[in-house]
């Protein structure tokens, strides 16, 4: 299909707050992006506003503090989706469409059990968690991530393995935690299946501790995908570095064509959809 | 006090107003109206003419509307003299926020206000609701909030506990609480906190200052007055429920703090809920952009009473309101409580009948309560009903009018001729110690500890960020630059300025230099200063010297804005910032905006080259008064002076130099003087500098640490230096050094007089707040 026909659903509830810049990234690349309230997918709205998930090829869960994150980051948004939409979601994933979650969206995908999605579409209960940062602080800072994907993840296929990207973080709960006793086995399986997409590195490109790993995430993991590669979540915000002038140090260099490090993520998923469907 | 139950209601009273002044004062005190005896006499006279007694609802409404916070009764006469006459071609509207033209199609709204007293009692909630309130002020103009700004003032956070006055909370606790409140509210609501300042001085120990600013953007055609359009408009209350939180908040804000404020003031502090505010912003903006509302107003200090009255009078109407329709948090609120409650997250919309169904549908989708509570009427009266019974009927002019005072003031004589006590010239090893001490001073050091707690990038519009430079070596920006529109490179720069220490020595100069500071911050990112909004924080205006300071500061602000061609479309005055243990320094806080023609030309403070020249722009005065150096080392001296007409020439030249691309990086010289400024640039670029002091004809320490206004450091590539010098012909510039190496070195006559490694400077500059705050 043509990129102009690709429809992206950017989903929100109260407290979601990165939806506009997310939708703009797709629109800048020529796709159609619509910001929907969850109630428009579950039918709790006037008939002219109702939508079906099957009308879209990409579902994006943007960052923010859905429902205030008062219970656990992403837990309420996920619970509301699970009740009304789980079958639609599973169907969406199994048809090969793409789901991406950034920051709070990543937390929601984990709560939904769609990530890490090791050898299955989803799990009834969350298998991993995104816990409170080791620093116990909200961390708004530029971070570097290294692309680890050999091509499985549909959101990073245009990014060369080993390339370092500057993508900023802003979260209080971003530390990926694997269950005790099963951590090594799960990590190994995720590595084997090319599910580790991004790992935090320092400005030299070395795996490094705080503040380069802003949350203490295991194995410096910043982003993962499911075993089929079409569900992807990451803590840092690529939609905040679509342009070069959104980088924190752009004034030190020539901005060239004004391409930011986050842009390739949106380009990748759009080219995946246009090629496959 | 004599009162009797309303004939048809159990929770409403008729109050008998006694004849004697003492009796009237007692009524005011018993009902916590905060009205003076003279004001009560005026109330008495009004009801005498009506031939009836007031209800408790009416008295509470008057007490609230006539508070300093709501009607600016002590400050209005001064504002009329110095600020209101300032005109500007781009100023579109004065309202809950001021509105300025941004480009042909768009306007921006700007406002700052104080949330000082609530934050002194309950720092987390006080600061959070301050953010909530300022967001609504901007939203009320029909503008989407895009930035939050927080200038904060505390006592020393490392102050020993035993020195703390009774009933006062420790500055470290207040600082941490306020920052957490801003973090949790601002981050959740999804509006970036992009700028601010943190100042520390013992005078703020018992009365911290929490000023909150907001900037928003909207299409000119959707900008709304805070008014109804005509009789028949529905008053539609949207957002949070109404409860007992925030009763008498404005009266609390209009009195001096005491050691009992902690207990007695607590009910005045509102409760914030950012997760109600976030969809409230969406739904209000959706209604505004679908052209469904006639006017919008924020429910802040003064609650329904102020909002209904002011929206009606601004539209040339009156209002009829049914209090029992107001959705409540708890069922048993009395009519007067409903009418004056300052519960958060509420807005009022004026909506025509035909638009009501669509408005309701929008709010329903976002799960935000939306209730019609009354209508605009042609008579200039406000009438209230509770369960069908009339509980209130006042002439709208009378109760929203409020008194206006020309209070006595004196401009305190300051001993300007006092003999200067400059320190003896320090030896080189002493100079290094002074340099590092100043870099690590609380008012100079890195504010990273605070800044990284705020999401300054949400919405993806922050082009020059509050911390700038390579991720491994970041430094303070002078101003933040936003790119508010998707399809335009036009930028809006935002910066804060405040000169409390200079204001204490010379309030007029304090006013001028606060504006100068904002203007030079804006200039150094390439922005022409455009507008300011200000928050004037002072002590008790009934003290003539305090009011005298206020007059002088405003005179300075007015003169500076005229010279800089800056508009003042909004502002806020906060009096009574004192307690028995002391009064704050006169503290003007100026939040300024500037226009960047194209954000891609902006400059930042981090050094960009490895071999450029460093120029000092502007004139260095020998005066040290008000500087960090003087405060730390107890140096008594007069403050520097600023000639705003002259300063404007410099500002224009700096902006032009950045626009033409001949200035690579730029930093204004402020707290800590030239030495601190060069260190910050060096830290941000992770590259050293060699500074040559040969052309300097004053003592080195004075030159390095003077905080003379209207100065910048500019980095200029060698190939551009002739063009740069031509561009600044007729202005004072001095090529003082060159970028390179790993040290910040200062030379005189070929000899090094001061040298520090970047890493050392970075360490002391960075670690102060981290060490104290953990």
JSON list of C-alpha atoms in Angstrom, two decimals, chain B residues 222-319:
[
{"chain": "B", "resi": 222, "resn": "UNK", "atom": "CA", "xyz": [-10.33, 31.86, 18.67]},
{"chain": "B", "resi": 223, "resn": "UNK", "atom": "CA", "xyz": [-8.90, 34.17, 21.32]},
{"chain": "B", "resi": 224, "resn": "UNK", "atom": "CA", "xyz": [-11.69, 34.95, 23.74]},
{"chain": "B", "resi": 225, "resn": "UNK", "atom": "CA", "xyz": [-12.38, 37.66, 26.29]},
{"chain": "B", "resi": 226, "resn": "UNK", "atom": "CA", "xyz": [-13.12, 36.43, 29.81]},
{"chain": "B", "resi": 227, "resn": "UNK", "atom": "CA", "xyz": [-16.73, 37.52, 29.34]},
{"chain": "B", "resi": 228, "resn": "UNK", "atom": "CA", "xyz": [-20.26, 36.51, 28.43]},
{"chain": "B", "resi": 229, "resn": "UNK", "atom": "CA", "xyz": [-21.39, 37.78, 25.04]},
{"chain": "B", "resi": 230, "resn": "UNK", "atom": "CA", "xyz": [-24.97, 38.78, 25.83]},
{"chain": "B", "resi": 231, "resn": "UNK", "atom": "CA", "xyz": [-27.97, 37.98, 28.04]},
{"chain": "B", "resi": 232, "resn": "UNK", "atom": "CA", "xyz": [-29.05, 34.38, 27.64]},
{"chain": "B", "resi": 233, "resn": "UNK", "atom": "CA", "xyz": [-25.53, 32.94, 27.60]},
{"chain": "B", "resi": 234, "resn": "UNK", "atom": "CA", "xyz": [-25.38, 29.87, 29.81]},
{"chain": "B", "resi": 235, "resn": "UNK", "atom": "CA", "xyz": [-22.82, 29.69, 32.59]},
{"chain": "B", "resi": 236, "resn": "UNK", "atom": "CA", "xyz": [-21.38, 26.21, 32.11]},
{"chain": "B", "resi": 237, "resn": "UNK", "atom": "CA", "xyz": [-19.18, 24.99, 34.92]},
{"chain": "B", "resi": 238, "resn": "UNK", "atom": "CA", "xyz": [-16.70, 22.36, 33.73]},
{"chain": "B", "resi": 239, "resn": "UNK", "atom": "CA", "xyz": [-13.99, 20.29, 35.38]},
{"chain": "B", "resi": 240, "resn": "UNK", "atom": "CA", "xyz": [-13.56, 19.32, 39.01]},
{"chain": "B", "resi": 241, "resn": "UNK", "atom": "CA", "xyz": [-16.14, 19.14, 41.75]},
{"chain": "B", "resi": 242, "resn": "UNK", "atom": "CA", "xyz": [-16.60, 21.86, 44.35]},
{"chain": "B", "resi": 243, "resn": "UNK", "atom": "CA", "xyz": [-15.61, 21.19, 47.93]},
{"chain": "B", "resi": 244, "resn": "UNK", "atom": "CA", "xyz": [-14.38, 22.78, 51.12]},
{"chain": "B", "resi": 245, "resn": "UNK", "atom": "CA", "xyz": [-10.75, 22.96, 50.04]},
{"chain": "B", "resi": 246, "resn": "UNK", "atom": "CA", "xyz": [-9.56, 26.46, 49.36]},
{"chain": "B", "resi": 247, "resn": "UNK", "atom": "CA", "xyz": [-12.11, 28.38, 51.40]},
{"chain": "B", "resi": 248, "resn": "UNK", "atom": "CA", "xyz": [-10.86, 31.92, 52.08]},
{"chain": "B", "resi": 249, "resn": "UNK", "atom": "CA", "xyz": [-7.70, 31.31, 50.04]},
{"chain": "B", "resi": 250, "resn": "UNK", "atom": "CA", "xyz": [-7.56, 34.88, 48.75]},
{"chain": "B", "resi": 251, "resn": "UNK", "atom": "CA", "xyz": [-7.94, 36.29, 52.24]},
{"chain": "B", "resi": 252, "resn": "UNK", "atom": "CA", "xyz": [-5.11, 34.06, 53.42]},
{"chain": "B", "resi": 253, "resn": "UNK", "atom": "CA", "xyz": [-3.00, 35.35, 50.54]},
{"chain": "B", "resi": 254, "resn": "UNK", "atom": "CA", "xyz": [-3.75, 38.92, 51.56]},
{"chain": "B", "resi": 255, "resn": "UNK", "atom": "CA", "xyz": [-2.48, 38.75, 55.14]},
{"chain": "B", "resi": 256, "resn": "UNK", "atom": "CA", "xyz": [0.89, 38.50, 56.84]},
{"chain": "B", "resi": 257, "resn": "UNK", "atom": "CA", "xyz": [1.98, 34.95, 57.75]},
{"chain": "B", "resi": 258, "resn": "UNK", "atom": "CA", "xyz": [2.15, 34.12, 61.44]},
{"chain": "B", "resi": 259, "resn": "UNK", "atom": "CA", "xyz": [3.45, 31.19, 63.47]},
{"chain": "B", "resi": 260, "resn": "UNK", "atom": "CA", "xyz": [-0.14, 29.90, 63.50]},
{"chain": "B", "resi": 261, "resn": "UNK", "atom": "CA", "xyz": [-0.48, 29.95, 59.73]},
{"chain": "B", "resi": 262, "resn": "UNK", "atom": "CA", "xyz": [0.42, 26.30, 59.51]},
{"chain": "B", "resi": 263, "resn": "UNK", "atom": "CA", "xyz": [-2.76, 25.27, 61.31]},
{"chain": "B", "resi": 264, "resn": "UNK", "atom": "CA", "xyz": [-5.08, 28.14, 60.50]},
{"chain": "B", "resi": 265, "resn": "UNK", "atom": "CA", "xyz": [-4.14, 28.52, 56.86]},
{"chain": "B", "resi": 266, "resn": "UNK", "atom": "CA", "xyz": [-4.30, 24.84, 55.96]},
{"chain": "B", "resi": 267, "resn": "UNK", "atom": "CA", "xyz": [-7.99, 24.81, 54.86]},
{"chain": "B", "resi": 268, "resn": "UNK", "atom": "CA", "xyz": [-7.15, 27.63, 52.45]},
{"chain": "B", "resi": 269, "resn": "UNK", "atom": "CA", "xyz": [-4.81, 25.40, 50.44]},
{"chain": "B", "resi": 270, "resn": "UNK", "atom": "CA", "xyz": [-6.58, 23.74, 47.54]},
{"chain": "B", "resi": 271, "resn": "UNK", "atom": "CA", "xyz": [-6.11, 20.19, 46.31]},
{"chain": "B", "resi": 272, "resn": "UNK", "atom": "CA", "xyz": [-4.85, 19.73, 42.76]},
{"chain": "B", "resi": 273, "resn": "UNK", "atom": "CA", "xyz": [-5.62, 16.94, 40.31]},
{"chain": "B", "resi": 274, "resn": "UNK", "atom": "CA", "xyz": [-3.56, 17.04, 37.13]},
{"chain": "B", "resi": 275, "resn": "UNK", "atom": "CA", "xyz": [-5.44, 14.05, 35.72]},
{"chain": "B", "resi": 276, "resn": "UNK", "atom": "CA", "xyz": [-8.60, 16.13, 35.73]},
{"chain": "B", "resi": 277, "resn": "UNK", "atom": "CA", "xyz": [-6.72, 19.11, 34.30]},
{"chain": "B", "resi": 278, "resn": "UNK", "atom": "CA", "xyz": [-5.18, 17.23, 31.39]},
{"chain": "B", "resi": 279, "resn": "UNK", "atom": "CA", "xyz": [-8.52, 16.26, 29.75]},
{"chain": "B", "resi": 280, "resn": "UNK", "atom": "CA", "xyz": [-10.00, 19.60, 30.84]},
{"chain": "B", "resi": 281, "resn": "UNK", "atom": "CA", "xyz": [-7.41, 21.38, 28.68]},
{"chain": "B", "resi": 282, "resn": "UNK", "atom": "CA", "xyz": [-8.25, 19.09, 25.75]},
{"chain": "B", "resi": 283, "resn": "UNK", "atom": "CA", "xyz": [-11.98, 19.50, 26.03]},
{"chain": "B", "resi": 284, "resn": "UNK", "atom": "CA", "xyz": [-11.90, 23.28, 26.53]},
{"chain": "B", "resi": 285, "resn": "UNK", "atom": "CA", "xyz": [-9.55, 23.66, 23.54]},
{"chain": "B", "resi": 286, "resn": "UNK", "atom": "CA", "xyz": [-11.78, 21.43, 21.42]},
{"chain": "B", "resi": 287, "resn": "UNK", "atom": "CA", "xyz": [-14.82, 23.60, 22.26]},
{"chain": "B", "resi": 288, "resn": "UNK", "atom": "CA", "xyz": [-12.86, 26.79, 21.59]},
{"chain": "B", "resi": 289, "resn": "UNK", "atom": "CA", "xyz": [-11.55, 25.53, 18.25]},
{"chain": "B", "resi": 290, "resn": "UNK", "atom": "CA", "xyz": [-15.03, 24.39, 17.19]},
{"chain": "B", "resi": 291, "resn": "UNK", "atom": "CA", "xyz": [-16.22, 27.94, 17.95]},
{"chain": "B", "resi": 292, "resn": "UNK", "atom": "CA", "xyz": [-18.74, 26.74, 20.52]},
{"chain": "B", "resi": 293, "resn": "UNK", "atom": "CA", "xyz": [-17.97, 29.13, 23.38]},
{"chain": "B", "resi": 294, "resn": "UNK", "atom": "CA", "xyz": [-18.45, 32.87, 23.77]},
{"chain": "B", "resi": 295, "resn": "UNK", "atom": "CA", "xyz": [-16.05, 33.34, 26.64]},
{"chain": "B", "resi": 296, "resn": "UNK", "atom": "CA", "xyz": [-13.98, 31.34, 29.13]},
{"chain": "B", "resi": 297, "resn": "UNK", "atom": "CA", "xyz": [-12.74, 32.13, 32.61]},
{"chain": "B", "resi": 298, "resn": "UNK", "atom": "CA", "xyz": [-10.65, 30.32, 35.15]},
{"chain": "B", "resi": 299, "resn": "UNK", "atom": "CA", "xyz": [-11.97, 29.56, 38.61]},
{"chain": "B", "resi": 300, "resn": "UNK", "atom": "CA", "xyz": [-9.05, 30.44, 40.80]},
{"chain": "B", "resi": 301, "resn": "UNK", "atom": "CA", "xyz": [-8.77, 32.78, 43.74]},
{"chain": "B", "resi": 302, "resn": "UNK", "atom": "CA", "xyz": [-12.31, 33.90, 44.47]},
{"chain": "B", "resi": 303, "resn": "UNK", "atom": "CA", "xyz": [-14.14, 30.90, 43.08]},
{"chain": "B", "resi": 304, "resn": "UNK", "atom": "CA", "xyz": [-17.58, 31.11, 41.47]},
{"chain": "B", "resi": 305, "resn": "UNK", "atom": "CA", "xyz": [-18.26, 34.46, 43.09]},
{"chain": "B", "resi": 306, "resn": "UNK", "atom": "CA", "xyz": [-15.46, 36.29, 41.28]},
{"chain": "B", "resi": 307, "resn": "UNK", "atom": "CA", "xyz": [-15.88, 34.41, 38.02]},
{"chain": "B", "resi": 308, "resn": "UNK", "atom": "CA", "xyz": [-19.62, 34.86, 37.56]},
{"chain": "B", "resi": 309, "resn": "UNK", "atom": "CA", "xyz": [-19.48, 38.50, 38.58]},
{"chain": "B", "resi": 310, "resn": "UNK", "atom": "CA", "xyz": [-16.47, 39.38, 36.44]},
{"chain": "B", "resi": 311, "resn": "UNK", "atom": "CA", "xyz": [-17.60, 37.46, 33.35]},
{"chain": "B", "resi": 312, "resn": "UNK", "atom": "CA", "xyz": [-21.02, 39.08, 33.54]},
{"chain": "B", "resi": 313, "resn": "UNK", "atom": "CA", "xyz": [-19.78, 42.62, 34.07]},
{"chain": "B", "resi": 314, "resn": "UNK", "atom": "CA", "xyz": [-17.16, 42.29, 31.33]},
{"chain": "B", "resi": 315, "resn": "UNK", "atom": "CA", "xyz": [-20.00, 41.38, 28.95]},
{"chain": "B", "resi": 316, "resn": "UNK", "atom": "CA", "xyz": [-22.21, 44.23, 30.15]},
{"chain": "B", "resi": 317, "resn": "UNK", "atom": "CA", "xyz": [-24.63, 41.82, 31.84]},
{"chain": "B", "resi": 318, "resn": "UNK", "atom": "CA", "xyz": [-25.69, 40.44, 35.18]},
{"chain": "B", "resi": 319, "resn": "UNK", "atom": "CA", "xyz": [-26.03, 36.83, 36.28]}
]
